[in-house]
mmCIF file of C-alpha atoms in Angstrom:
data_model
loop_
_atom_site.group_PDB
_atom_site.id
_atom_site.type_symbol
_atom_site.label_atom_id
_atom_site.label_comp_id
_atom_site.label_asym_id
_atom_site.label_seq_id
_atom_site.Cartn_x
_atom_site.Cartn_y
_atom_site.Cartn_z
ATOM 1 C CA UNK A 1 5.105 11.225 22.875
ATOM 2 C CA UNK A 2 4.298 9.087 25.127
ATOM 3 C CA UNK A 3 0.523 8.904 23.740
ATOM 4 C CA UNK A 4 1.800 8.076 20.270
ATOM 5 C CA UNK A 5 3.970 4.735 21.858
ATOM 6 C CA UNK A 6 0.571 3.639 24.249
ATOM 7 C CA UNK A 7 -0.770 3.398 20.942
ATOM 8 C CA UNK A 8 2.010 1.860 19.491
ATOM 9 C CA UNK A 9 1.389 -0.422 22.733
ATOM 10 C CA UNK A 10 -1.918 -1.853 21.724
ATOM 11 C CA UNK A 11 -0.702 -2.382 18.750
ATOM 12 C CA UNK A 12 2.170 -5.241 19.795
ATOM 13 C CA UNK A 13 -0.635 -7.848 19.656
ATOM 14 C CA UNK A 14 -0.597 -7.506 16.194
ATOM 15 C CA UNK A 15 2.968 -8.982 15.919
ATOM 16 C CA UNK A 16 2.341 -11.990 17.267
ATOM 17 C CA UNK A 17 5.270 -14.647 17.356
ATOM 18 C CA UNK A 18 5.992 -14.253 13.715
ATOM 19 C CA UNK A 19 7.103 -10.157 14.363
ATOM 20 C CA UNK A 20 9.131 -8.714 11.102
ATOM 21 C CA UNK A 21 10.441 -5.735 9.521
ATOM 22 C CA UNK A 22 7.005 -6.249 6.715
ATOM 23 C CA UNK A 23 4.852 -6.306 10.105
ATOM 24 C CA UNK A 24 6.156 -3.706 12.231
ATOM 25 C CA UNK A 25 6.036 -0.920 8.756
ATOM 26 C CA UNK A 26 2.534 -1.581 8.289
ATOM 27 C CA UNK A 27 1.456 -0.660 11.807
ATOM 28 C CA UNK A 28 4.250 2.447 11.649
ATOM 29 C CA UNK A 29 2.193 3.035 7.990
ATOM 30 C CA UNK A 30 -1.414 2.986 9.846
ATOM 31 C CA UNK A 31 0.258 5.032 12.470
ATOM 32 C CA UNK A 32 1.647 7.846 10.013
ATOM 33 C CA UNK A 33 -1.769 7.560 7.828
ATOM 34 C CA UNK A 34 -4.112 8.122 11.129
ATOM 35 C CA UNK A 35 -1.525 10.914 12.080
ATOM 36 C CA UNK A 36 -0.459 9.089 15.089
ATOM 37 C CA UNK A 37 3.254 10.472 14.056
ATOM 38 C CA UNK A 38 2.659 14.251 12.220
ATOM 39 C CA UNK A 39 4.637 15.810 8.791
ATOM 40 C CA UNK A 40 8.427 16.418 10.878
ATOM 41 C CA UNK A 41 8.332 14.452 13.747
ATOM 42 C CA UNK A 42 11.950 12.332 14.779
ATOM 43 C CA UNK A 43 11.256 8.830 15.855
ATOM 44 C CA UNK A 44 13.324 6.614 18.354
ATOM 45 C CA UNK A 45 14.263 3.829 17.832
ATOM 46 C CA UNK A 46 14.679 2.817 21.411
ATOM 47 C CA UNK A 47 11.381 4.151 22.545
ATOM 48 C CA UNK A 48 9.301 3.105 19.326
ATOM 49 C CA UNK A 49 11.250 -0.635 19.718
ATOM 50 C CA UNK A 50 10.552 -0.882 23.149
ATOM 51 C CA UNK A 51 6.394 -0.110 22.084
ATOM 52 C CA UNK A 52 6.012 -2.609 20.246
ATOM 53 C CA UNK A 53 8.749 -5.581 20.992
ATOM 54 C CA UNK A 54 10.838 -5.459 18.431
ATOM 55 C CA UNK A 55 14.634 -5.375 18.295
ATOM 56 C CA UNK A 56 17.014 -2.523 16.892
ATOM 57 C CA UNK A 57 17.951 -4.897 13.613
ATOM 58 C CA UNK A 58 13.669 -5.227 12.831
ATOM 59 C CA UNK A 59 12.727 -1.657 13.201
ATOM 60 C CA UNK A 60 15.297 0.238 11.667
ATOM 61 C CA UNK A 61 14.533 -2.121 8.535
ATOM 62 C CA UNK A 62 11.070 -1.265 8.699
ATOM 63 C CA UNK A 63 11.955 2.914 8.959
ATOM 64 C CA UNK A 64 14.782 1.331 5.810
ATOM 65 C CA UNK A 65 10.744 0.585 3.597
ATOM 66 C CA UNK A 66 8.970 3.576 5.022
ATOM 67 C CA UNK A 67 12.102 5.606 4.313
ATOM 68 C CA UNK A 68 11.951 3.882 0.581
ATOM 69 C CA UNK A 69 7.773 4.673 0.700
ATOM 70 C CA UNK A 70 8.883 8.242 1.257
ATOM 71 C CA UNK A 71 6.690 8.567 4.507
ATOM 72 C CA UNK A 72 9.846 9.082 6.118
ATOM 73 C CA UNK A 73 13.520 10.043 5.392
ATOM 74 C CA UNK A 74 17.113 9.730 7.158
ATOM 75 C CA UNK A 75 18.428 12.179 8.186
ATOM 76 C CA UNK A 76 23.097 11.728 8.586
ATOM 77 C CA UNK A 77 23.721 12.629 12.689
ATOM 78 C CA UNK A 78 19.898 13.725 13.768
ATOM 79 C CA UNK A 79 17.480 10.843 13.444
ATOM 80 C CA UNK A 80 14.322 8.991 11.389
ATOM 81 C CA UNK A 81 12.045 11.929 10.656
ATOM 82 C CA UNK A 82 8.889 11.768 8.791
ATOM 83 C CA UNK A 83 9.037 13.212 5.710
ATOM 84 C CA UNK A 84 7.404 16.744 5.415
ATOM 85 C CA UNK A 85 6.193 17.017 1.772
ATOM 86 C CA UNK A 86 6.676 19.591 -0.878
ATOM 87 C CA UNK A 87 3.679 20.952 -3.467
ATOM 88 C CA UNK A 88 5.711 18.603 -6.413
ATOM 89 C CA UNK A 89 5.280 16.022 -3.730
ATOM 90 C CA UNK A 90 1.586 16.425 -3.543
ATOM 91 C CA UNK A 91 0.970 17.551 -7.457
ATOM 92 C CA UNK A 92 2.395 14.497 -8.703
ATOM 93 C CA UNK A 93 1.202 12.124 -5.536
ATOM 94 C CA UNK A 94 -1.804 13.540 -7.109
ATOM 95 C CA UNK A 95 -0.528 12.740 -10.351
ATOM 96 C CA UNK A 96 -0.535 8.821 -9.671
ATOM 97 C CA UNK A 97 -3.930 9.154 -7.736
ATOM 98 C CA UNK A 98 -5.412 10.359 -11.278
ATOM 99 C CA UNK A 99 -5.093 7.641 -13.379
ATOM 100 C CA UNK A 100 -5.069 4.629 -10.493
ATOM 101 C CA UNK A 101 -8.025 6.046 -9.630
ATOM 102 C CA UNK A 102 -9.093 6.916 -13.427
ATOM 103 C CA UNK A 103 -7.978 3.673 -15.095
ATOM 104 C CA UNK A 104 -9.927 1.017 -12.091
ATOM 105 C CA UNK A 105 -13.287 2.757 -12.338
ATOM 106 C CA UNK A 106 -13.134 2.927 -16.588
ATOM 107 C CA UNK A 107 -12.676 -0.637 -16.750
ATOM 108 C CA UNK A 108 -15.278 -1.780 -13.846
ATOM 109 C CA UNK A 109 -16.648 -4.060 -16.822
ATOM 110 C CA UNK A 110 -20.815 -4.528 -16.965
ATOM 111 C CA UNK A 111 -22.294 -3.649 -13.981
ATOM 112 C CA UNK A 112 -23.821 -3.856 -11.148
ATOM 113 C CA UNK A 113 -20.224 -3.864 -8.874
ATOM 114 C CA UNK A 114 -20.082 -4.363 -6.128
ATOM 115 C CA UNK A 115 -20.203 -1.341 -3.716
ATOM 116 C CA UNK A 116 -20.688 -1.601 -0.153
ATOM 117 C CA UNK A 117 -17.077 -0.982 0.970
ATOM 118 C CA UNK A 118 -17.774 2.425 -1.148
ATOM 119 C CA UNK A 119 -20.811 3.295 -0.041
ATOM 120 C CA UNK A 120 -19.767 2.705 4.173
ATOM 121 C CA UNK A 121 -17.084 5.009 3.224
ATOM 122 C CA UNK A 122 -19.343 7.891 1.994
ATOM 123 C CA UNK A 123 -22.029 7.007 4.898
ATOM 124 C CA UNK A 124 -18.704 7.566 7.361
ATOM 125 C CA UNK A 125 -18.342 11.076 5.649
ATOM 126 C CA UNK A 126 -22.092 12.607 6.699
ATOM 127 C CA UNK A 127 -21.904 10.951 10.599
ATOM 128 C CA UNK A 128 -18.179 12.370 11.015
ATOM 129 C CA UNK A 129 -19.472 15.935 9.344
ATOM 130 C CA UNK A 130 -23.214 15.989 11.331
ATOM 131 C CA UNK A 131 -20.361 15.381 14.402
ATOM 132 C CA UNK A 132 -18.208 18.069 13.248
ATOM 133 C CA UNK A 133 -14.934 15.338 12.960
ATOM 134 C CA UNK A 134 -13.405 17.148 10.363
ATOM 135 C CA UNK A 135 -10.444 15.023 9.863
ATOM 136 C CA UNK A 136 -12.730 12.047 10.342
ATOM 137 C CA UNK A 137 -15.022 13.586 7.057
ATOM 138 C CA UNK A 138 -10.657 13.225 5.611
ATOM 139 C CA UNK A 139 -10.291 9.898 7.723
ATOM 140 C CA UNK A 140 -13.769 8.970 5.815
ATOM 141 C CA UNK A 141 -12.153 9.850 2.146
ATOM 142 C CA UNK A 142 -8.692 8.414 1.475
ATOM 143 C CA UNK A 143 -11.192 5.623 2.723
ATOM 144 C CA UNK A 144 -13.676 6.214 -0.006
ATOM 145 C CA UNK A 145 -11.446 6.707 -3.369
ATOM 146 C CA UNK A 146 -9.150 3.355 -1.585
ATOM 147 C CA UNK A 147 -12.658 1.975 -1.840
ATOM 148 C CA UNK A 148 -13.376 2.977 -5.625
ATOM 149 C CA UNK A 149 -9.167 1.335 -5.775
ATOM 150 C CA UNK A 150 -10.317 -2.518 -4.528
ATOM 151 C CA UNK A 151 -12.842 -2.340 -6.708
ATOM 152 C CA UNK A 152 -9.926 -3.029 -10.100
ATOM 153 C CA UNK A 153 -9.419 -6.335 -7.362
ATOM 154 C CA UNK A 154 -6.073 -6.376 -7.827
ATOM 155 C CA UNK A 155 -4.121 -7.051 -4.384
ATOM 156 C CA UNK A 156 -0.897 -5.126 -6.268
ATOM 157 C CA UNK A 157 -2.554 -1.646 -7.089
ATOM 158 C CA UNK A 158 -4.742 -1.666 -3.724
ATOM 159 C CA UNK A 159 -0.866 -1.408 -1.778
ATOM 160 C CA UNK A 160 0.463 0.782 -4.707
ATOM 161 C CA UNK A 161 -2.106 3.212 -3.668
ATOM 162 C CA UNK A 162 -2.195 2.321 0.412
ATOM 163 C CA UNK A 163 1.345 3.643 0.110
ATOM 164 C CA UNK A 164 -0.162 6.618 -1.624
ATOM 165 C CA UNK A 165 -2.801 7.004 0.502
ATOM 166 C CA UNK A 166 -0.462 7.415 3.570
ATOM 167 C CA UNK A 167 1.675 9.481 1.940
ATOM 168 C CA UNK A 168 -1.509 11.504 0.634
ATOM 169 C CA UNK A 169 -2.136 12.393 4.419
ATOM 170 C CA UNK A 170 1.356 13.056 5.278
ATOM 171 C CA UNK A 171 -0.270 16.644 3.257
ATOM 172 C CA UNK A 172 -3.513 16.283 4.735
ATOM 173 C CA UNK A 173 -2.295 16.858 8.151
ATOM 174 C CA UNK A 174 -0.286 20.145 7.840
ATOM 175 C CA UNK A 175 -3.570 21.843 6.933
ATOM 176 C CA UNK A 176 -4.807 24.308 9.566
ATOM 177 C CA UNK A 177 -8.731 23.416 8.661
ATOM 178 C CA UNK A 178 -9.928 20.039 7.831
ATOM 179 C CA UNK A 179 -13.259 21.621 7.061
ATOM 180 C CA UNK A 180 -12.042 23.210 4.257
ATOM 181 C CA UNK A 181 -10.328 21.445 2.849
ATOM 182 C CA UNK A 182 -12.000 18.179 3.030
ATOM 183 C CA UNK A 183 -16.235 19.550 3.517
ATOM 184 C CA UNK A 184 -16.830 19.990 -0.016
ATOM 185 C CA UNK A 185 -16.238 16.209 -0.627
ATOM 186 C CA UNK A 186 -19.129 14.825 0.686
ATOM 187 C CA UNK A 187 -22.095 15.657 -1.415
ATOM 188 C CA UNK A 188 -19.563 14.589 -4.630
ATOM 189 C CA UNK A 189 -18.519 11.227 -3.354
ATOM 190 C CA UNK A 190 -21.718 10.211 -2.987
ATOM 191 C CA UNK A 191 -22.295 12.093 -6.946
ATOM 192 C CA UNK A 192 -19.927 9.137 -7.880
ATOM 193 C CA UNK A 193 -20.971 6.439 -5.779
ATOM 194 C CA UNK A 194 -24.505 7.245 -7.787
ATOM 195 C CA UNK A 195 -23.529 6.912 -11.007
ATOM 196 C CA UNK A 196 -21.945 3.322 -10.550
ATOM 197 C CA UNK A 197 -24.416 2.293 -8.920
ATOM 198 C CA UNK A 198 -26.357 3.475 -12.183
ATOM 199 C CA UNK A 199 -24.046 1.250 -14.320
ATOM 200 C CA UNK A 200 -21.933 4.171 -15.467
ATOM 201 C CA UNK A 201 -19.149 3.937 -15.008
ATOM 202 C CA UNK A 202 -17.829 7.016 -17.333
ATOM 203 C CA UNK A 203 -20.202 9.537 -15.970
ATOM 204 C CA UNK A 204 -18.077 8.004 -12.353
ATOM 205 C CA UNK A 205 -14.824 8.135 -13.998
ATOM 206 C CA UNK A 206 -15.494 11.803 -15.581
ATOM 207 C CA UNK A 207 -17.029 13.007 -12.550
ATOM 208 C CA UNK A 208 -13.646 11.619 -10.967
ATOM 209 C CA UNK A 209 -11.667 13.817 -13.267
ATOM 210 C CA UNK A 210 -12.455 16.881 -12.396
ATOM 211 C CA UNK A 211 -12.878 16.494 -8.660
ATOM 212 C CA UNK A 212 -9.476 15.429 -8.530
ATOM 213 C CA UNK A 213 -8.460 18.392 -10.177
ATOM 214 C CA UNK A 214 -10.461 20.295 -8.154
ATOM 215 C CA UNK A 215 -9.074 18.409 -4.981
ATOM 216 C CA UNK A 216 -5.668 18.910 -5.947
ATOM 217 C CA UNK A 217 -5.998 23.039 -6.116
ATOM 218 C CA UNK A 218 -7.827 23.171 -3.005
ATOM 219 C CA UNK A 219 -5.466 21.319 -1.596
ATOM 220 C CA UNK A 220 -1.845 22.933 -3.127
ATOM 221 C CA UNK A 221 -4.086 26.141 -1.934
ATOM 222 C CA UNK A 222 -4.045 25.640 1.610
ATOM 223 C CA UNK A 223 -1.058 23.719 1.769
ATOM 224 C CA UNK A 224 0.822 26.493 0.697
ATOM 225 C CA UNK A 225 -0.293 28.609 3.151
ATOM 226 C CA UNK A 226 1.463 26.231 5.900
ATOM 227 C CA UNK A 227 3.611 25.369 4.279
ATOM 228 C CA UNK A 228 6.720 26.272 1.814
ATOM 229 C CA UNK A 229 8.087 25.094 -1.604
ATOM 230 C CA UNK A 230 10.640 23.594 -0.682
ATOM 231 C CA UNK A 231 8.732 21.837 2.863
ATOM 232 C CA UNK A 232 9.818 24.157 5.629
ATOM 233 C CA UNK A 233 6.719 24.985 7.925
ATOM 234 C CA UNK A 234 5.668 28.677 6.885
ATOM 235 C CA UNK A 235 6.132 31.671 10.162
#
């Protein structure tokens, strides 16, 4: 916990003079997504509030916001914890991803498309793989999909999917073999990028749809090895 709190203290500067629950929730969401607070972690009001330099009321409001986003759960007489997802949660996340991401790609309009962010995410995935950083590959994959969604140019869609992707990372963090989970999709990201560069949005959407179906199967398979159907850790 000491390392996580040090990181939060570094984030304190982001709050500036207008410390709000929304900004605190943004910081905590990012930290949860990056694995600083793994699923099942109890979040201490005193420790986190002290690290960020915010009041108990502000922190509780931030916790409430993140509970609404399904990233945290409040357990009576025990406190606030980072959620452990069930298989049904994972399936619902992928259902949402398929609906939104494929619709974004199909609705892109006429090429050329602004693909710099997508290309950067693909390159980051290759670099992380070369370094044997498989959690970094997972992060690059998430960024790839965030950049795909960003092609819609919609702040509302970006906000919706930011929470979805953060929730997805809760599943990734309980997987003990990130290489097996993430490695197959580095090249597939590049294939989708190539289709978009060629202006073939229908092919890109087709590739993406199959990609998400395969990814769901792989995540559920690996997830069930580590977590039960009800979200309880397997022995």
